[in-house]
Coordinates of C-alpha atoms and ligand atoms in Angstrom, one line a residue:
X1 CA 221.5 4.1 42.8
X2 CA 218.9 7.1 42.8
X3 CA 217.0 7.8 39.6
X4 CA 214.9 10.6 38.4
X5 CA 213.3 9.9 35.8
X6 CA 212.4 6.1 36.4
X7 CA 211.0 4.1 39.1
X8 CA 212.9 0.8 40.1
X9 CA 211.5 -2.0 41.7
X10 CA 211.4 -5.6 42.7
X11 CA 207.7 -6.6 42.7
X12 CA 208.0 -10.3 43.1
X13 CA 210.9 -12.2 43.8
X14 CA 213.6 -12.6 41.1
X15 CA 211.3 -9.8 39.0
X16 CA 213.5 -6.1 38.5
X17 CA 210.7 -3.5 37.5
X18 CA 212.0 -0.3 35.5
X19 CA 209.3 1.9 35.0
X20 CA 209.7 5.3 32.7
X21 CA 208.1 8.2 34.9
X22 CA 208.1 11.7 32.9
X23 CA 204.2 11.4 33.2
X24 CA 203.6 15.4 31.7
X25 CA 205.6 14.6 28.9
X26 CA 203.9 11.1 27.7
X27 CA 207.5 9.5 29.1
X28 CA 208.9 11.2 25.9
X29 CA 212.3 9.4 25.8
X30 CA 215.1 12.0 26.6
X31 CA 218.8 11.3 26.9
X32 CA 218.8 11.1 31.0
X33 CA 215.5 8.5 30.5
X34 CA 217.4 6.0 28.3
X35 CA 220.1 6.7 30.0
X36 CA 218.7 5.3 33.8
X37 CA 216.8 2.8 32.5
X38 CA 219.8 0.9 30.7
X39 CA 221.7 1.7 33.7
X40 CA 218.8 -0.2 35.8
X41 CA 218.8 -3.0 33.3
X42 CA 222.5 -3.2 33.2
X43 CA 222.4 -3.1 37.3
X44 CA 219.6 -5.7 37.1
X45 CA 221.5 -7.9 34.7
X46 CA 224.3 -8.0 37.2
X47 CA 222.3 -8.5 40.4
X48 CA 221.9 -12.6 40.6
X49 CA 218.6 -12.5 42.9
X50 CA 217.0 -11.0 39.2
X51 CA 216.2 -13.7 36.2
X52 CA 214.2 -11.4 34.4
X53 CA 213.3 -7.6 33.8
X54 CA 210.2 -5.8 33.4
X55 CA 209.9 -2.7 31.1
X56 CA 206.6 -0.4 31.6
X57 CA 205.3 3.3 31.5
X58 CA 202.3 4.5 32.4
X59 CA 198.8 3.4 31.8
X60 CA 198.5 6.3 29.3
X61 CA 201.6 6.1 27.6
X62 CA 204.9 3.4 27.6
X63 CA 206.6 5.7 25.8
X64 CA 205.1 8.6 23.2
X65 CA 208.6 8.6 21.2
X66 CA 212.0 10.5 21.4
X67 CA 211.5 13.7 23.1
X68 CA 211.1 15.9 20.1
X69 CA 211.7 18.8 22.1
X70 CA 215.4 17.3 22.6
X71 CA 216.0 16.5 19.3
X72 CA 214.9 19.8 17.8
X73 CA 218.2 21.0 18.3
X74 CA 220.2 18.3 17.4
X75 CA 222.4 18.1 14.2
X76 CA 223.8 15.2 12.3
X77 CA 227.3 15.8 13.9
X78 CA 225.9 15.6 17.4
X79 CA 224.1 12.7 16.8
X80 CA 227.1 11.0 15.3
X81 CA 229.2 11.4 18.0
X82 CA 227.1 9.5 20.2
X83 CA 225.6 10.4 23.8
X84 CA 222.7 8.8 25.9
X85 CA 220.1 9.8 23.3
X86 CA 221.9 7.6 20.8
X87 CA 223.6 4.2 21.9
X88 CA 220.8 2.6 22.7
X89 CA 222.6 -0.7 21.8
X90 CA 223.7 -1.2 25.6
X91 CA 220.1 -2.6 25.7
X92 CA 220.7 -5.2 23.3
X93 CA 223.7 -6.0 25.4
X94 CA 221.4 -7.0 28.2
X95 CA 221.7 -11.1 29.0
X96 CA 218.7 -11.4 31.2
X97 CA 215.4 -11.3 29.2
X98 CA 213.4 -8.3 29.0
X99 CA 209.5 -8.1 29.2
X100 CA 207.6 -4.8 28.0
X101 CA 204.5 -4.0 29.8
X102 CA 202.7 -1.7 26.9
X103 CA 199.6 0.6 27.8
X104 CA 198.7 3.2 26.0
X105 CA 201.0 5.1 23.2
X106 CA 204.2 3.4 22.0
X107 CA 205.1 5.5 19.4
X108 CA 208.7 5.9 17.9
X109 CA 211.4 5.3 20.0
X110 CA 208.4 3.9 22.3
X111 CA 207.8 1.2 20.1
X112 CA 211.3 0.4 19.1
X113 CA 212.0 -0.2 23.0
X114 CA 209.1 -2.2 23.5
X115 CA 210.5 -4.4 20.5
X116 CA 213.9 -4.8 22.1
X117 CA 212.0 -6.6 24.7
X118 CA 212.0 -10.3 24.2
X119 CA 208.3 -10.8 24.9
X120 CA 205.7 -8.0 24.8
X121 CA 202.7 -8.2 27.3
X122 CA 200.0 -5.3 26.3
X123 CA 196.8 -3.6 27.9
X124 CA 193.6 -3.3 25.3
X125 CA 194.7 0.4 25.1
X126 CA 198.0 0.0 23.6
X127 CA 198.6 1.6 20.4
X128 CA 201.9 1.1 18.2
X129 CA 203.1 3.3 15.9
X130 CA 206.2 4.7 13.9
X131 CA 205.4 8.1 12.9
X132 CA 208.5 9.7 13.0
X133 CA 207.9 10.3 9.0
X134 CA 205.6 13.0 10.3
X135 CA 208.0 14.8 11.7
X136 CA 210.8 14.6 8.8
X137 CA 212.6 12.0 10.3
X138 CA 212.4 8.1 10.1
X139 CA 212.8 4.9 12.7
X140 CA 216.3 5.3 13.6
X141 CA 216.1 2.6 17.0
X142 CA 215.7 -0.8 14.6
X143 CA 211.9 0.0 14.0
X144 CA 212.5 -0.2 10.3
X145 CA 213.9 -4.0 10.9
X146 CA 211.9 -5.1 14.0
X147 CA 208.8 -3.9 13.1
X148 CA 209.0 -5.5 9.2
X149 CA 210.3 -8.5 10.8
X150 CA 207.3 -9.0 13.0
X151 CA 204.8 -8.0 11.1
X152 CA 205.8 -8.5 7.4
X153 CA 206.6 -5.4 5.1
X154 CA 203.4 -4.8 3.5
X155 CA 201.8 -3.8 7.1
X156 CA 205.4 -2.4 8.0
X157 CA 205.4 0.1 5.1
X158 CA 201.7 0.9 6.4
X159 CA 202.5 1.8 9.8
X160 CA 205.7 3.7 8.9
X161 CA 204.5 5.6 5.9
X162 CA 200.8 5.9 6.2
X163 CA 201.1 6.9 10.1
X164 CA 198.4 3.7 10.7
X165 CA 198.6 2.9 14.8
X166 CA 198.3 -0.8 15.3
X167 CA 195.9 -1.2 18.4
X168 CA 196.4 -4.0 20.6
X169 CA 194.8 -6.9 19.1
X170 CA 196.0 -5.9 15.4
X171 CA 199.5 -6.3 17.3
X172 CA 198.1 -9.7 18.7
X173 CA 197.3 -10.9 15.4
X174 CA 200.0 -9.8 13.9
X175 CA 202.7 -11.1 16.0
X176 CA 204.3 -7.9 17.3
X177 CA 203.0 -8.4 21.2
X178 CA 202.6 -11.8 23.2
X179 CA 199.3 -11.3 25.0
X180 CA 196.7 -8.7 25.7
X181 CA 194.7 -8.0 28.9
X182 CA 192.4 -5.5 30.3
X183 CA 194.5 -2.4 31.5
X184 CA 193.7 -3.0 34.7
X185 CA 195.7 -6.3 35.4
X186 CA 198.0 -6.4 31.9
X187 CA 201.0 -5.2 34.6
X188 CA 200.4 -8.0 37.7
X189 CA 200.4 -10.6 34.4
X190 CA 203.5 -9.3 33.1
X191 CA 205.1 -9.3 36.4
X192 CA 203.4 -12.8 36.6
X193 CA 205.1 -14.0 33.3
X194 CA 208.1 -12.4 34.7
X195 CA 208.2 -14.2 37.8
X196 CA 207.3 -17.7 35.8
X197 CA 210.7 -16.8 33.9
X198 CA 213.0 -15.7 36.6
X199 CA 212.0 -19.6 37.8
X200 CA 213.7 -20.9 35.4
X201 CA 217.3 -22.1 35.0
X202 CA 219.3 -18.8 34.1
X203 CA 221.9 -20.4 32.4
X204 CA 219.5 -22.0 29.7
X205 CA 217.3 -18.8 30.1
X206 CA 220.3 -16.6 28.7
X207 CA 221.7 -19.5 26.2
X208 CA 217.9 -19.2 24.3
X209 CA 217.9 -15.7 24.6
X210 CA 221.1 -15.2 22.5
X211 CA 220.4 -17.8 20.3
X212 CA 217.0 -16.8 19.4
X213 CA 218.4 -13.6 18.8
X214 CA 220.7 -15.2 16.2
X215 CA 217.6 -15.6 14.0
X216 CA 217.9 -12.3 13.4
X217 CA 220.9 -12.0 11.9
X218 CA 222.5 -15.3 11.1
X219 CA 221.5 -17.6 8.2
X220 CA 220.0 -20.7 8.8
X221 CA 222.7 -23.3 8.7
X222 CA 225.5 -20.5 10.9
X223 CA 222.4 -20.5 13.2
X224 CA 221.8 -23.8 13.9
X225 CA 225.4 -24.5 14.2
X226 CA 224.9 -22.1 16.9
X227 CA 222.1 -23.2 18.1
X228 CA 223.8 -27.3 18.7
X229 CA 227.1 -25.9 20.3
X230 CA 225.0 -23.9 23.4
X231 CA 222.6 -27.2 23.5
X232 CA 225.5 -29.3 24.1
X233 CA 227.5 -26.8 26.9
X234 CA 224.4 -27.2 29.1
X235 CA 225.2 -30.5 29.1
X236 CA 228.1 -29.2 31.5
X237 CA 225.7 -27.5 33.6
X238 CA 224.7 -28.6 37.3
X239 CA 220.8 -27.6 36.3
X240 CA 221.0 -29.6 33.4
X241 CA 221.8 -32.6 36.2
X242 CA 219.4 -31.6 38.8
X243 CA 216.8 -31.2 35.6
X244 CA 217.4 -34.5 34.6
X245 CA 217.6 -36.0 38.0
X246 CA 214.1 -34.1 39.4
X247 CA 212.5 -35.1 35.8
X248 CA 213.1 -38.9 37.0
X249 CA 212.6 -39.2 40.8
X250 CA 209.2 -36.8 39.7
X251 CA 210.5 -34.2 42.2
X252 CA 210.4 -30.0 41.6
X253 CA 213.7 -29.5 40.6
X254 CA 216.2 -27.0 42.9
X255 CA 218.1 -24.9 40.4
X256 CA 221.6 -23.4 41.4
X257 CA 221.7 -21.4 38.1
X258 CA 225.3 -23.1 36.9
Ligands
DAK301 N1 208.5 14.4 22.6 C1 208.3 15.4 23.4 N2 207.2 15.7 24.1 C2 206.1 14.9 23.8 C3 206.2 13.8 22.9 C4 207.5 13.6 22.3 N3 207.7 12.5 21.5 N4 205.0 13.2 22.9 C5 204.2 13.9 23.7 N5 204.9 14.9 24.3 C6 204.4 15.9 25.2 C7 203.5 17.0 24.5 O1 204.4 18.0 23.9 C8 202.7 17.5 25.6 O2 203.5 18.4 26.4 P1 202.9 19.9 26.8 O3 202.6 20.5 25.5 O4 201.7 19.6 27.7 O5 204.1 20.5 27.6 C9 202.4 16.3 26.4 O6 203.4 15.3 26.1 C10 201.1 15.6 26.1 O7 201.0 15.4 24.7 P2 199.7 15.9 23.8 O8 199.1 17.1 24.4 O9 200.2 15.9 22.5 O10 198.8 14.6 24.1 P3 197.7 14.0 23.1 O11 196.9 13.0 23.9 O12 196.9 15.1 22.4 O13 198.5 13.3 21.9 C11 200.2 11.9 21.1 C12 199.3 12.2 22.2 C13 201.1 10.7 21.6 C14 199.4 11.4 19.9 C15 201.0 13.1 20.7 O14 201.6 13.7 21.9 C16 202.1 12.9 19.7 O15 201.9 12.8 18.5 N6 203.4 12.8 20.2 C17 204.6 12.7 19.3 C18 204.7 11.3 18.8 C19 205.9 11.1 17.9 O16 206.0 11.8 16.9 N7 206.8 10.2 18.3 C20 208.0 9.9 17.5 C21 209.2 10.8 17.8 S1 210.7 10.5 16.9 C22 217.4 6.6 18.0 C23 216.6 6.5 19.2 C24 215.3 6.9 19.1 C25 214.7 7.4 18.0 C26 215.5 7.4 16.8 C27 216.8 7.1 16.9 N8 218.8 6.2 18.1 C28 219.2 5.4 19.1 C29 219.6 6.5 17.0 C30 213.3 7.8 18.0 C31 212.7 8.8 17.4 C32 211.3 9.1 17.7 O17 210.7 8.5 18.5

C-alpha cells in the first residue's frame, strides 16, 4: 500500500515502523494522517512476520496535536457523524503491541496517541502536553482518562488546565513514558525494545496485552477472573510446551506463535 503522509518500515526483523511525516506542519494530526497510520497498524497487525509496532514522528515533533487548521471548520454535527478525524478507536482495536517513540512536542491528539501505545520510549526533548483548553476545546482522544490515570489527577488537572508541558523526565517520574534516552539513539532503543518484544511468544504477547488493558476498565475481581481464564488457555498452546520443554533441557526455546 502507498502512503502519503507516513513512512512504513521494517527496521529489524519482526519490528513494523509507522512514522508520521507532515514535517512543515509539526505532524499536526489530520484525517488522511490518522487515517494511514491505523491502516499501517491494522496491515501490521495482520502481517505474521510483525510481533510488535513502532509509533514515531520526527525528532522535532511526534505529533503537535489535531490539525487545528482542519478542525476550524468542523461543527458538532460533523464531528458526530464520524470520519478519519474521529474514530480513532480502530487503534485500540490493534492486538499486536504498540511502542511510541516520542521526541520533541506531543501535544493534544499527539499525546493521546502516544498514550494509546502500550509502552512509551522518549528522547530528553520530549515534551507532553494537553492544551487543547487553549484553544476552546478539551482532550477529546482519552487524554482526560489516560493522562489522570498515569499520572494521578492533581498533576492531570495541571497539565490540562494550567497548560504545564511535562518534559521528559517529569514523564519518567511520573509514570507516563517507559524510558528516556538522548535524542540521538531514543529511536534504535525503541526499535531495540521492539525487536526484544516481537521475540516473544505472540500468543502470550497478545493475551497480556488485552488483559492488562482490562485494568482499565474492569473491577478488580471481573479482572482477575479474566486474567485466570487467558492464563489457563495458554496452557493449550504449543509455546506454552516448547516453553516449558526449552526451560528444562536449558535450551533457547523455538516459538511457533500457537
Ligand atoms: N495544527 C495545525 N498546524 C499546526 C499545529 C496543529 N496542531 N501545530 C503546529 N502547526 C503548524 C503551525 O501552524 C506552523 O505552520 P505554518 O504557520 O508554518 O504554516 C508549523 O506547524 C510550525 O509551528 P509553529 O511555528 O507554531 O512552531 P513553534 O515551534 O513556534 O511552536 C508549538 C510549536 C507546538 C508550541 C505550536 O505550534 C503549537 O502550540 N501548536 C498547537 C498545539 C495544540 O494546540 N495542540 C492541540 C490541538 S487540539 C479526537 C481526536 C483528536 C483530538 C480530539 C478528539 N477524537 C478522536 C474525537 C485532538 C485535539 C487536539 O490535539
Amino acid at each position: 500500500m502507498t502512503y502519503e503522509t507516513i513512512l512504513v518500515e521494517n527496521p529489524a526483523p519482526g519490528v513494523g515502523l509507522i512514522r508520521f511525516n507532515r514535517p512543515q506542519a509539526l505532524n499536526a494530526l489530520n484525517g488522511q494522517m490518522t487515517g494511514e497510520a491505523f491502516s499501517a497498524m491494522e496491515t501490521f497487525d495482520a502481517d505474521p512476520s510483525i510481533g510488535c509496532i513502532v509509533l514515531t514522528g520526527s525528532d522535532r515533533a511526534f505529533a503537535a496535536g489535531a490539525d487545528i487548521k482542519q478542525m476550524e471548520d468542523t461543527d458538532v454535527i460533523k464531528m458526530m457523524s464520524g470520519s478519519d478525524f474521529t474514530d480513532w478507536s480502530r487503534m485500540v482495536r490493534v492486538r499486536k503491541p504498540i511502542i511510541a517513540a516520542v521526541s520533541g512536542w506531543a501535544l493534544g491528539g499527539g499525546c493521546e496517541l502516544a498514550m494509546m501505545c502500550d509502552m512509551i520510549v522518549a528522547s530528553e526533548t520530549a515534551k507532553f502536553g494537553q492544551p487543547e483548553v487553549k484553544i476552546g476545546i478539551m482532550p477529546g482522544a482519552g487524554g482526560t482518562q489516560r493522562l489522570t490515570h498515569a499520572v494521578g489527577k492533581a498533576i492531570a488537572m495541571e497539565v490540562m488546565l494550567g497548560d504545564r508541558n511535562l518534559t521528559a523526565q517529569e514523564a519518567l517520574q511520573y509514570g507516563l513514558v517507559n524510558r528516556v534516552y538522548p535524542v540521538e539513539n531514543y529511536l534504535d532503543e525503541t526499535i531495540k525494545l521492539a525487536g526484544k518484544v516481537a521475540g516473544m511468544p505472540q500468543v502470550a504477547v497478545r493475551l497480556i496485552k488485552e488483559t492488562v488493558n482490562k485494568a482499565y476498565e474492569f473491577g478488580l475481581s471481573q479482572a482477575l477472573d479474566y486474567e485466570k481464564r487467558n492464563f489457563y488457555l495458554l496452557f493449550g498452546t504449543e509455546d506454552k510446551a516448547e516453553g516449558m520443554k526449552a526451560f528444562i533441557e536449558k535450551r533457547a526455546p523455538q516459538w511457533k506463535n500457537r
